JSON list of C-alpha atoms in Angstrom, two decimals:
[
{"chain": "A", "resi": 1, "resn": "MET", "atom": "CA", "xyz": [64.76, -16.17, -50.42]},
{"chain": "A", "resi": 2, "resn": "ASP", "atom": "CA", "xyz": [65.69, -18.30, -47.55]},
{"chain": "A", "resi": 3, "resn": "ARG", "atom": "CA", "xyz": [62.77, -19.74, -45.41]},
{"chain": "A", "resi": 4, "resn": "THR", "atom": "CA", "xyz": [63.01, -17.48, -42.51]},
{"chain": "A", "resi": 5, "resn": "MET", "atom": "CA", "xyz": [62.37, -14.66, -45.09]},
{"chain": "A", "resi": 6, "resn": "ARG", "atom": "CA", "xyz": [59.55, -16.41, -46.57]},
{"chain": "A", "resi": 7, "resn": "HIS", "atom": "CA", "xyz": [58.01, -16.64, -43.13]},
{"chain": "A", "resi": 8, "resn": "ILE", "atom": "CA", "xyz": [58.04, -13.04, -42.58]},
{"chain": "A", "resi": 9, "resn": "VAL", "atom": "CA", "xyz": [56.62, -12.06, -46.04]},
{"chain": "A", "resi": 10, "resn": "VAL", "atom": "CA", "xyz": [53.71, -14.22, -45.40]},
{"chain": "A", "resi": 11, "resn": "VAL", "atom": "CA", "xyz": [53.06, -13.07, -41.98]},
{"chain": "A", "resi": 12, "resn": "MET", "atom": "CA", "xyz": [53.44, -9.42, -43.05]},
{"chain": "A", "resi": 13, "resn": "MET", "atom": "CA", "xyz": [51.00, -9.99, -46.34]},
{"chain": "A", "resi": 14, "resn": "PHE", "atom": "CA", "xyz": [48.52, -11.60, -43.56]},
{"chain": "A", "resi": 15, "resn": "LEU", "atom": "CA", "xyz": [48.75, -8.19, -41.35]},
{"chain": "A", "resi": 16, "resn": "GLY", "atom": "CA", "xyz": [48.00, -5.91, -44.35]},
{"chain": "A", "resi": 17, "resn": "CYS", "atom": "CA", "xyz": [49.31, -2.61, -43.67]},
{"chain": "A", "resi": 18, "resn": "SER", "atom": "CA", "xyz": [50.80, -3.37, -40.28]},
{"chain": "A", "resi": 19, "resn": "THR", "atom": "CA", "xyz": [54.30, -1.52, -39.73]},
{"chain": "A", "resi": 20, "resn": "VAL", "atom": "CA", "xyz": [55.58, -4.54, -37.87]},
{"chain": "A", "resi": 21, "resn": "ALA", "atom": "CA", "xyz": [59.20, -4.91, -39.02]},
{"chain": "A", "resi": 22, "resn": "MET", "atom": "CA", "xyz": [62.03, -7.19, -38.01]},
{"chain": "A", "resi": 23, "resn": "GLN", "atom": "CA", "xyz": [65.61, -5.66, -37.37]},
{"chain": "A", "resi": 24, "resn": "ALA", "atom": "CA", "xyz": [68.81, -6.18, -35.82]},
{"chain": "A", "resi": 25, "resn": "TYR", "atom": "CA", "xyz": [71.00, -4.08, -33.73]},
{"chain": "A", "resi": 26, "resn": "GLY", "atom": "CA", "xyz": [74.51, -3.71, -34.50]},
{"chain": "A", "resi": 27, "resn": "THR", "atom": "CA", "xyz": [75.47, -6.36, -31.63]},
{"chain": "A", "resi": 28, "resn": "GLY", "atom": "CA", "xyz": [73.41, -8.88, -34.07]},
{"chain": "A", "resi": 29, "resn": "GLN", "atom": "CA", "xyz": [70.45, -8.91, -31.60]},
{"chain": "A", "resi": 30, "resn": "PRO", "atom": "CA", "xyz": [67.20, -9.19, -33.28]},
{"chain": "A", "resi": 31, "resn": "VAL", "atom": "CA", "xyz": [64.52, -7.09, -32.74]},
{"chain": "A", "resi": 32, "resn": "ILE", "atom": "CA", "xyz": [60.81, -6.52, -33.80]},
{"chain": "A", "resi": 33, "resn": "VAL", "atom": "CA", "xyz": [59.72, -3.11, -34.21]},
{"chain": "A", "resi": 34, "resn": "ASN", "atom": "CA", "xyz": [55.72, -2.41, -34.31]},
{"chain": "A", "resi": 35, "resn": "THR", "atom": "CA", "xyz": [53.33, 0.67, -34.12]},
{"chain": "A", "resi": 36, "resn": "GLY", "atom": "CA", "xyz": [50.43, 0.43, -31.84]},
{"chain": "A", "resi": 37, "resn": "GLU", "atom": "CA", "xyz": [47.25, 2.93, -31.29]},
{"chain": "A", "resi": 38, "resn": "GLY", "atom": "CA", "xyz": [45.05, 3.06, -28.28]},
{"chain": "A", "resi": 39, "resn": "THR", "atom": "CA", "xyz": [42.22, 5.75, -27.19]},
{"chain": "A", "resi": 40, "resn": "ALA", "atom": "CA", "xyz": [41.28, 6.37, -23.79]},
{"chain": "A", "resi": 41, "resn": "PHE", "atom": "CA", "xyz": [37.95, 7.89, -23.09]},
{"chain": "A", "resi": 42, "resn": "THR", "atom": "CA", "xyz": [36.92, 10.36, -20.17]},
{"chain": "A", "resi": 43, "resn": "ASN", "atom": "CA", "xyz": [34.39, 12.67, -19.27]},
{"chain": "A", "resi": 44, "resn": "PRO", "atom": "CA", "xyz": [35.45, 16.33, -19.20]},
{"chain": "A", "resi": 45, "resn": "GLY", "atom": "CA", "xyz": [36.67, 17.84, -16.11]},
{"chain": "A", "resi": 46, "resn": "PHE", "atom": "CA", "xyz": [36.65, 21.42, -17.48]},
{"chain": "A", "resi": 47, "resn": "VAL", "atom": "CA", "xyz": [35.15, 23.47, -20.11]},
{"chain": "A", "resi": 48, "resn": "GLU", "atom": "CA", "xyz": [36.41, 26.92, -21.55]},
{"chain": "A", "resi": 49, "resn": "PHE", "atom": "CA", "xyz": [34.53, 29.47, -23.79]},
{"chain": "A", "resi": 50, "resn": "MET", "atom": "CA", "xyz": [36.39, 32.26, -25.28]},
{"chain": "A", "resi": 51, "resn": "PHE", "atom": "CA", "xyz": [34.96, 35.80, -25.66]},
{"chain": "A", "resi": 52, "resn": "VAL", "atom": "CA", "xyz": [36.48, 37.84, -28.64]},
{"chain": "A", "resi": 53, "resn": "ARG", "atom": "CA", "xyz": [35.70, 41.56, -29.49]},
{"chain": "A", "resi": 54, "resn": "HIS", "atom": "CA", "xyz": [37.31, 43.57, -32.35]},
{"chain": "A", "resi": 55, "resn": "ILE", "atom": "CA", "xyz": [37.62, 47.25, -31.30]},
{"chain": "A", "resi": 56, "resn": "THR", "atom": "CA", "xyz": [37.91, 49.99, -34.07]},
{"chain": "A", "resi": 57, "resn": "ASP", "atom": "CA", "xyz": [38.81, 53.58, -33.61]},
{"chain": "A", "resi": 58, "resn": "GLY", "atom": "CA", "xyz": [40.39, 56.85, -34.82]},
{"chain": "A", "resi": 59, "resn": "THR", "atom": "CA", "xyz": [43.92, 55.51, -33.78]},
{"chain": "A", "resi": 60, "resn": "ILE", "atom": "CA", "xyz": [45.16, 52.38, -32.64]},
{"chain": "A", "resi": 61, "resn": "GLU", "atom": "CA", "xyz": [46.49, 54.15, -29.19]},
{"chain": "A", "resi": 62, "resn": "ILE", "atom": "CA", "xyz": [42.50, 55.02, -28.54]},
{"chain": "A", "resi": 63, "resn": "ALA", "atom": "CA", "xyz": [41.51, 51.48, -29.67]},
{"chain": "A", "resi": 64, "resn": "LEU", "atom": "CA", "xyz": [43.92, 49.91, -27.10]},
{"chain": "A", "resi": 65, "resn": "ASP", "atom": "CA", "xyz": [42.73, 52.29, -24.41]},
{"chain": "A", "resi": 66, "resn": "ARG", "atom": "CA", "xyz": [39.11, 51.16, -25.13]},
{"chain": "A", "resi": 67, "resn": "CYS", "atom": "CA", "xyz": [40.22, 47.68, -25.33]},
{"chain": "A", "resi": 68, "resn": "LYS", "atom": "CA", "xyz": [42.05, 47.69, -21.89]},
{"chain": "A", "resi": 69, "resn": "THR", "atom": "CA", "xyz": [39.02, 49.31, -20.39]},
{"chain": "A", "resi": 70, "resn": "PHE", "atom": "CA", "xyz": [36.68, 46.43, -21.89]},
{"chain": "A", "resi": 71, "resn": "LEU", "atom": "CA", "xyz": [39.00, 43.87, -20.58]},
{"chain": "A", "resi": 72, "resn": "GLU", "atom": "CA", "xyz": [38.74, 45.27, -16.91]},
{"chain": "A", "resi": 73, "resn": "ALA", "atom": "CA", "xyz": [34.85, 45.44, -16.88]},
{"chain": "A", "resi": 74, "resn": "ALA", "atom": "CA", "xyz": [34.29, 42.02, -18.55]},
{"chain": "A", "resi": 75, "resn": "PRO", "atom": "CA", "xyz": [35.05, 39.77, -15.69]},
{"chain": "A", "resi": 76, "resn": "LYS", "atom": "CA", "xyz": [32.72, 41.88, -13.60]},
{"chain": "A", "resi": 77, "resn": "ALA", "atom": "CA", "xyz": [30.08, 41.63, -16.16]},
{"chain": "A", "resi": 78, "resn": "ILE", "atom": "CA", "xyz": [30.49, 37.77, -16.29]},
{"chain": "A", "resi": 79, "resn": "ARG", "atom": "CA", "xyz": [30.53, 37.32, -12.25]},
{"chain": "A", "resi": 80, "resn": "GLY", "atom": "CA", "xyz": [27.75, 39.84, -11.96]},
{"chain": "A", "resi": 81, "resn": "SER", "atom": "CA", "xyz": [25.37, 37.43, -14.18]},
{"chain": "A", "resi": 82, "resn": "GLU", "atom": "CA", "xyz": [24.96, 34.89, -11.64]},
{"chain": "A", "resi": 83, "resn": "LEU", "atom": "CA", "xyz": [27.20, 32.38, -13.44]},
{"chain": "A", "resi": 84, "resn": "GLN", "atom": "CA", "xyz": [29.99, 30.71, -11.16]},
{"chain": "A", "resi": 85, "resn": "PRO", "atom": "CA", "xyz": [33.10, 30.13, -13.26]},
{"chain": "A", "resi": 86, "resn": "THR", "atom": "CA", "xyz": [36.18, 28.44, -11.57]},
{"chain": "A", "resi": 87, "resn": "GLU", "atom": "CA", "xyz": [38.67, 31.16, -13.52]},
{"chain": "A", "resi": 88, "resn": "ILE", "atom": "CA", "xyz": [38.29, 33.97, -15.83]},
{"chain": "A", "resi": 89, "resn": "ILE", "atom": "CA", "xyz": [41.61, 34.16, -18.11]},
{"chain": "A", "resi": 90, "resn": "THR", "atom": "CA", "xyz": [42.28, 37.58, -19.86]},
{"chain": "A", "resi": 91, "resn": "ALA", "atom": "CA", "xyz": [44.42, 37.95, -22.82]},
{"chain": "A", "resi": 92, "resn": "PRO", "atom": "CA", "xyz": [46.58, 40.76, -23.55]},
{"chain": "A", "resi": 93, "resn": "PRO", "atom": "CA", "xyz": [45.22, 43.06, -26.47]},
{"chain": "A", "resi": 94, "resn": "ILE", "atom": "CA", "xyz": [46.18, 42.39, -30.13]},
{"chain": "A", "resi": 95, "resn": "ILE", "atom": "CA", "xyz": [46.52, 44.43, -32.69]},
{"chain": "A", "resi": 96, "resn": "THR", "atom": "CA", "xyz": [44.84, 42.92, -35.75]},
{"chain": "A", "resi": 97, "resn": "SER", "atom": "CA", "xyz": [44.91, 45.58, -38.27]},
{"chain": "A", "resi": 98, "resn": "VAL", "atom": "CA", "xyz": [47.11, 48.48, -38.48]},
{"chain": "A", "resi": 99, "resn": "THR", "atom": "CA", "xyz": [45.52, 50.03, -41.45]},
{"chain": "A", "resi": 100, "resn": "HIS", "atom": "CA", "xyz": [41.91, 49.60, -40.14]},
{"chain": "A", "resi": 101, "resn": "ARG", "atom": "CA", "xyz": [43.09, 50.64, -36.51]},
{"chain": "A", "resi": 102, "resn": "GLN", "atom": "CA", "xyz": [41.71, 47.58, -35.17]},
{"chain": "A", "resi": 103, "resn": "VAL", "atom": "CA", "xyz": [42.63, 45.56, -31.85]},
{"chain": "A", "resi": 104, "resn": "GLN", "atom": "CA", "xyz": [41.23, 42.64, -30.29]},
{"chain": "A", "resi": 105, "resn": "ALA", "atom": "CA", "xyz": [40.34, 41.79, -26.95]},
{"chain": "A", "resi": 106, "resn": "SER", "atom": "CA", "xyz": [39.83, 38.55, -25.62]},
{"chain": "A", "resi": 107, "resn": "PHE", "atom": "CA", "xyz": [39.12, 36.56, -22.59]},
{"chain": "A", "resi": 108, "resn": "THR", "atom": "CA", "xyz": [38.55, 32.62, -21.60]},
{"chain": "A", "resi": 109, "resn": "VAL", "atom": "CA", "xyz": [35.99, 31.62, -19.03]},
{"chain": "A", "resi": 110, "resn": "ARG", "atom": "CA", "xyz": [36.42, 28.08, -17.46]},
{"chain": "A", "resi": 111, "resn": "PHE", "atom": "CA", "xyz": [33.74, 26.19, -15.79]},
{"chain": "A", "resi": 112, "resn": "SER", "atom": "CA", "xyz": [33.87, 22.97, -14.02]},
{"chain": "A", "resi": 113, "resn": "MET", "atom": "CA", "xyz": [32.04, 19.98, -15.51]},
{"chain": "A", "resi": 114, "resn": "THR", "atom": "CA", "xyz": [31.22, 18.28, -12.40]},
{"chain": "A", "resi": 115, "resn": "VAL", "atom": "CA", "xyz": [27.57, 19.46, -12.42]},
{"chain": "A", "resi": 116, "resn": "PHE", "atom": "CA", "xyz": [27.28, 18.77, -16.17]},
{"chain": "A", "resi": 117, "resn": "ASN", "atom": "CA", "xyz": [28.45, 15.13, -16.17]},
{"chain": "A", "resi": 118, "resn": "THR", "atom": "CA", "xyz": [25.21, 13.70, -14.83]},
{"chain": "A", "resi": 119, "resn": "ALA", "atom": "CA", "xyz": [23.01, 12.03, -17.16]},
{"chain": "A", "resi": 120, "resn": "ASP", "atom": "CA", "xyz": [19.60, 13.21, -16.12]},
{"chain": "A", "resi": 121, "resn": "THR", "atom": "CA", "xyz": [20.16, 17.11, -15.99]},
{"chain": "A", "resi": 122, "resn": "GLY", "atom": "CA", "xyz": [23.50, 17.33, -16.85]},
{"chain": "A", "resi": 123, "resn": "PRO", "atom": "CA", "xyz": [22.93, 18.02, -21.00]},
{"chain": "A", "resi": 124, "resn": "LYS", "atom": "CA", "xyz": [20.21, 20.26, -20.31]},
{"chain": "A", "resi": 125, "resn": "ASN", "atom": "CA", "xyz": [22.03, 22.41, -17.74]},
{"chain": "A", "resi": 126, "resn": "PHE", "atom": "CA", "xyz": [24.99, 22.70, -19.94]},
{"chain": "A", "resi": 127, "resn": "ALA", "atom": "CA", "xyz": [22.57, 23.89, -22.75]},
{"chain": "A", "resi": 128, "resn": "ALA", "atom": "CA", "xyz": [21.17, 26.40, -20.48]},
{"chain": "A", "resi": 129, "resn": "LEU", "atom": "CA", "xyz": [24.75, 27.73, -19.71]},
{"chain": "A", "resi": 130, "resn": "CYS", "atom": "CA", "xyz": [25.60, 28.05, -23.35]},
{"chain": "A", "resi": 131, "resn": "ASP", "atom": "CA", "xyz": [22.46, 30.02, -23.57]},
{"chain": "A", "resi": 132, "resn": "LYS", "atom": "CA", "xyz": [23.45, 32.29, -21.19]},
{"chain": "A", "resi": 133, "resn": "LEU", "atom": "CA", "xyz": [26.98, 32.94, -22.33]},
{"chain": "A", "resi": 134, "resn": "ASN", "atom": "CA", "xyz": [25.71, 33.60, -25.83]},
{"chain": "A", "resi": 135, "resn": "ASP", "atom": "CA", "xyz": [23.26, 36.27, -24.55]},
{"chain": "A", "resi": 136, "resn": "LEU", "atom": "CA", "xyz": [26.20, 37.51, -22.79]},
{"chain": "A", "resi": 137, "resn": "ALA", "atom": "CA", "xyz": [28.31, 37.96, -25.80]},
{"chain": "A", "resi": 138, "resn": "LYS", "atom": "CA", "xyz": [25.83, 39.51, -27.75]},
{"chain": "A", "resi": 139, "resn": "THR", "atom": "CA", "xyz": [25.36, 42.14, -24.98]},
{"chain": "A", "resi": 140, "resn": "MET", "atom": "CA", "xyz": [29.26, 42.61, -24.90]},
{"chain": "A", "resi": 141, "resn": "LYS", "atom": "CA", "xyz": [29.47, 42.72, -28.56]},
{"chain": "A", "resi": 142, "resn": "CYS", "atom": "CA", "xyz": [31.64, 39.64, -28.57]},
{"chain": "A", "resi": 143, "resn": "THR", "atom": "CA", "xyz": [31.83, 36.36, -30.71]},
{"chain": "A", "resi": 144, "resn": "LEU", "atom": "CA", "xyz": [31.83, 33.55, -28.74]},
{"chain": "A", "resi": 145, "resn": "ALA", "atom": "CA", "xyz": [34.01, 30.55, -29.79]},
{"chain": "A", "resi": 146, "resn": "PRO", "atom": "CA", "xyz": [32.47, 26.77, -29.33]},
{"chain": "A", "resi": 147, "resn": "PRO", "atom": "CA", "xyz": [33.39, 25.26, -26.00]},
{"chain": "A", "resi": 148, "resn": "VAL", "atom": "CA", "xyz": [36.79, 23.40, -25.54]},
{"chain": "A", "resi": 149, "resn": "PHE", "atom": "CA", "xyz": [36.80, 20.66, -23.09]},
{"chain": "A", "resi": 150, "resn": "TYR", "atom": "CA", "xyz": [39.77, 19.39, -20.81]},
{"chain": "A", "resi": 151, "resn": "ALA", "atom": "CA", "xyz": [40.38, 16.22, -18.87]},
{"chain": "A", "resi": 152, "resn": "ALA", "atom": "CA", "xyz": [40.29, 17.12, -15.03]},
{"chain": "A", "resi": 153, "resn": "ASN", "atom": "CA", "xyz": [43.64, 14.52, -14.84]},
{"chain": "A", "resi": 154, "resn": "PRO", "atom": "CA", "xyz": [45.05, 14.73, -18.46]},
{"chain": "A", "resi": 155, "resn": "ASP", "atom": "CA", "xyz": [48.25, 13.02, -17.50]},
{"chain": "A", "resi": 156, "resn": "ASP", "atom": "CA", "xyz": [46.34, 9.75, -16.15]},
{"chain": "A", "resi": 157, "resn": "VAL", "atom": "CA", "xyz": [44.13, 9.88, -19.41]},
{"chain": "A", "resi": 158, "resn": "MET", "atom": "CA", "xyz": [47.29, 10.11, -21.44]},
{"chain": "A", "resi": 159, "resn": "ALA", "atom": "CA", "xyz": [48.76, 7.34, -19.57]},
{"chain": "A", "resi": 160, "resn": "MET", "atom": "CA", "xyz": [45.92, 4.78, -20.25]},
{"chain": "A", "resi": 161, "resn": "ALA", "atom": "CA", "xyz": [45.94, 5.74, -23.78]},
{"chain": "A", "resi": 162, "resn": "VAL", "atom": "CA", "xyz": [49.62, 5.05, -24.05]},
{"chain": "A", "resi": 163, "resn": "ALA", "atom": "CA", "xyz": [49.25, 1.91, -22.15]},
{"chain": "A", "resi": 164, "resn": "ARG", "atom": "CA", "xyz": [46.37, 0.57, -24.48]},
{"chain": "A", "resi": 165, "resn": "ALA", "atom": "CA", "xyz": [48.61, 1.74, -27.63]},
{"chain": "A", "resi": 166, "resn": "THR", "atom": "CA", "xyz": [51.41, -0.37, -26.16]},
{"chain": "A", "resi": 167, "resn": "GLU", "atom": "CA", "xyz": [49.03, -3.35, -25.62]},
{"chain": "A", "resi": 168, "resn": "ASN", "atom": "CA", "xyz": [47.62, -3.28, -29.16]},
{"chain": "A", "resi": 169, "resn": "ALA", "atom": "CA", "xyz": [51.28, -3.26, -30.81]},
{"chain": "A", "resi": 170, "resn": "TYR", "atom": "CA", "xyz": [51.72, -6.62, -29.27]},
{"chain": "A", "resi": 171, "resn": "PRO", "atom": "CA", "xyz": [49.70, -9.17, -31.06]},
{"chain": "A", "resi": 172, "resn": "ALA", "atom": "CA", "xyz": [51.24, -8.46, -34.52]},
{"chain": "A", "resi": 173, "resn": "ALA", "atom": "CA", "xyz": [54.87, -8.43, -33.23]},
{"chain": "A", "resi": 174, "resn": "GLU", "atom": "CA", "xyz": [54.32, -11.98, -31.51]},
{"chain": "A", "resi": 175, "resn": "ALA", "atom": "CA", "xyz": [52.98, -13.13, -34.88]},
{"chain": "A", "resi": 176, "resn": "VAL", "atom": "CA", "xyz": [56.38, -12.63, -36.39]},
{"chain": "A", "resi": 177, "resn": "ALA", "atom": "CA", "xyz": [58.01, -13.98, -33.71]},
{"chain": "A", "resi": 178, "resn": "ASP", "atom": "CA", "xyz": [56.10, -17.10, -34.08]},
{"chain": "A", "resi": 179, "resn": "ALA", "atom": "CA", "xyz": [56.78, -17.20, -37.73]},
{"chain": "A", "resi": 180, "resn": "VAL", "atom": "CA", "xyz": [60.50, -17.04, -37.47]},
{"chain": "A", "resi": 181, "resn": "LYS", "atom": "CA", "xyz": [60.32, -19.67, -34.95]},
{"chain": "A", "resi": 182, "resn": "THR", "atom": "CA", "xyz": [61.25, -17.40, -31.83]},
{"chain": "A", "resi": 183, "resn": "ASN", "atom": "CA", "xyz": [59.75, -15.78, -28.97]},
{"chain": "A", "resi": 184, "resn": "ILE", "atom": "CA", "xyz": [59.65, -12.08, -27.80]},
{"chain": "A", "resi": 185, "resn": "TYR", "atom": "CA", "xyz": [62.17, -12.05, -24.89]},
{"chain": "A", "resi": 186, "resn": "ALA", "atom": "CA", "xyz": [61.45, -8.33, -23.61]},
{"chain": "A", "resi": 187, "resn": "VAL", "atom": "CA", "xyz": [60.41, -4.96, -24.44]},
{"chain": "A", "resi": 188, "resn": "ASP", "atom": "CA", "xyz": [63.40, -3.05, -25.14]},
{"chain": "A", "resi": 189, "resn": "ARG", "atom": "CA", "xyz": [61.93, 0.39, -25.80]},
{"chain": "A", "resi": 190, "resn": "VAL", "atom": "CA", "xyz": [58.54, 2.20, -26.04]},
{"chain": "A", "resi": 191, "resn": "GLU", "atom": "CA", "xyz": [58.58, 5.51, -27.80]},
{"chain": "A", "resi": 192, "resn": "VAL", "atom": "CA", "xyz": [55.29, 7.79, -28.02]},
{"chain": "A", "resi": 193, "resn": "ILE", "atom": "CA", "xyz": [54.91, 9.11, -31.51]},
{"chain": "A", "resi": 194, "resn": "GLU", "atom": "CA", "xyz": [51.96, 11.18, -31.03]},
{"chain": "A", "resi": 195, "resn": "VAL", "atom": "CA", "xyz": [49.25, 12.17, -28.55]},
{"chain": "A", "resi": 196, "resn": "GLU", "atom": "CA", "xyz": [46.16, 13.90, -29.43]},
{"chain": "A", "resi": 197, "resn": "TRP", "atom": "CA", "xyz": [42.72, 15.09, -28.06]},
{"chain": "A", "resi": 198, "resn": "ASP", "atom": "CA", "xyz": [39.71, 14.69, -29.59]},
{"chain": "A", "resi": 199, "resn": "GLN", "atom": "CA", "xyz": [36.61, 16.79, -28.33]},
{"chain": "A", "resi": 200, "resn": "GLN", "atom": "CA", "xyz": [34.16, 14.71, -30.38]},
{"chain": "A", "resi": 201, "resn": "PRO", "atom": "CA", "xyz": [35.53, 11.17, -30.51]},
{"chain": "A", "resi": 202, "resn": "LYS", "atom": "CA", "xyz": [33.66, 8.23, -32.19]},
{"chain": "A", "resi": 203, "resn": "GLY", "atom": "CA", "xyz": [33.01, 5.11, -30.33]},
{"chain": "A", "resi": 204, "resn": "GLN", "atom": "CA", "xyz": [32.44, 6.93, -27.20]},
{"chain": "A", "resi": 205, "resn": "ARG", "atom": "CA", "xyz": [29.84, 5.03, -24.62]},
{"chain": "A", "resi": 206, "resn": "GLY", "atom": "CA", "xyz": [27.59, 6.51, -21.80]},
{"chain": "A", "resi": 207, "resn": "ASP", "atom": "CA", "xyz": [24.96, 8.75, -20.85]},
{"chain": "A", "resi": 208, "resn": "VAL", "atom": "CA", "xyz": [26.88, 12.19, -21.06]},
{"chain": "A", "resi": 209, "resn": "PRO", "atom": "CA", "xyz": [29.43, 13.18, -24.12]},
{"chain": "A", "resi": 210, "resn": "GLN", "atom": "CA", "xyz": [33.05, 12.32, -23.43]},
{"chain": "A", "resi": 211, "resn": "ILE", "atom": "CA", "xyz": [36.60, 13.34, -24.81]},
{"chain": "A", "resi": 212, "resn": "ALA", "atom": "CA", "xyz": [38.84, 11.17, -25.85]},
{"chain": "A", "resi": 213, "resn": "CYS", "atom": "CA", "xyz": [43.03, 10.80, -25.78]},
{"chain": "A", "resi": 214, "resn": "HIS", "atom": "CA", "xyz": [44.75, 8.91, -28.85]},
{"chain": "A", "resi": 215, "resn": "ALA", "atom": "CA", "xyz": [48.08, 7.62, -28.50]},
{"chain": "A", "resi": 216, "resn": "LYS", "atom": "CA", "xyz": [50.60, 6.08, -31.26]},
{"chain": "A", "resi": 217, "resn": "VAL", "atom": "CA", "xyz": [53.53, 4.39, -30.13]},
{"chain": "A", "resi": 218, "resn": "GLU", "atom": "CA", "xyz": [56.42, 2.70, -31.48]},
{"chain": "A", "resi": 219, "resn": "VAL", "atom": "CA", "xyz": [57.52, -0.71, -29.59]},
{"chain": "A", "resi": 220, "resn": "THR", "atom": "CA", "xyz": [60.95, -2.35, -29.96]},
{"chain": "A", "resi": 221, "resn": "TYR", "atom": "CA", "xyz": [60.87, -6.10, -28.74]},
{"chain": "A", "resi": 222, "resn": "ALA", "atom": "CA", "xyz": [64.01, -7.73, -28.16]},
{"chain": "A", "resi": 223, "resn": "LEU", "atom": "CA", "xyz": [63.94, -11.41, -29.57]},
{"chain": "A", "resi": 224, "resn": "ALA", "atom": "CA", "xyz": [64.90, -14.48, -27.45]},
{"chain": "A", "resi": 225, "resn": "PRO", "atom": "CA", "xyz": [68.83, -15.23, -27.65]},
{"chain": "A", "resi": 226, "resn": "GLN", "atom": "CA", "xyz": [69.33, -17.93, -30.29]}
]
């Protein structure tokens, strides 16, 4: 094993499970490839609740008719309850069981989180909203899915997560470059491997619950010409 390879092995042992690796292009230009992960937190901008009702009747055709009637009346019931959703999205009926002649009706209610992102009254008001929706679901003979939160500007949050992941990929790559007595010349390529949203992220700070975007990237660094 030559001296250069010994340096690489020592550094990779020091870095433990790091995925950093030294490669070379077909032109012979050496590069270092490493992965990085980063997370960006944000207050949710919107929240959605899904109402689901299963309707069974003597025939599927009758069940579909009842489903249609229900979906036409549901938005009026929501708005008539003094709630102020920003949007009500009705899904088309789904036949969930031919044997049991069962049809699923569902619709989603979206609310702005602006009034719920304040530390003093936000959590309490959001709990009151959940209670009202739960009561409505029982009255409408629906099941109510847990709330799903969305960022107001998801592209901006994703960009921040990717930027942090890219920054976090650098230190290990730099350590390998130092070990082989060279320098990182430039970032040759950044590939986004994975982007995931977390509804209940760990490590969040602040007075109100946040959501997070987690990004994983693979960065290729070009080394300085020898």
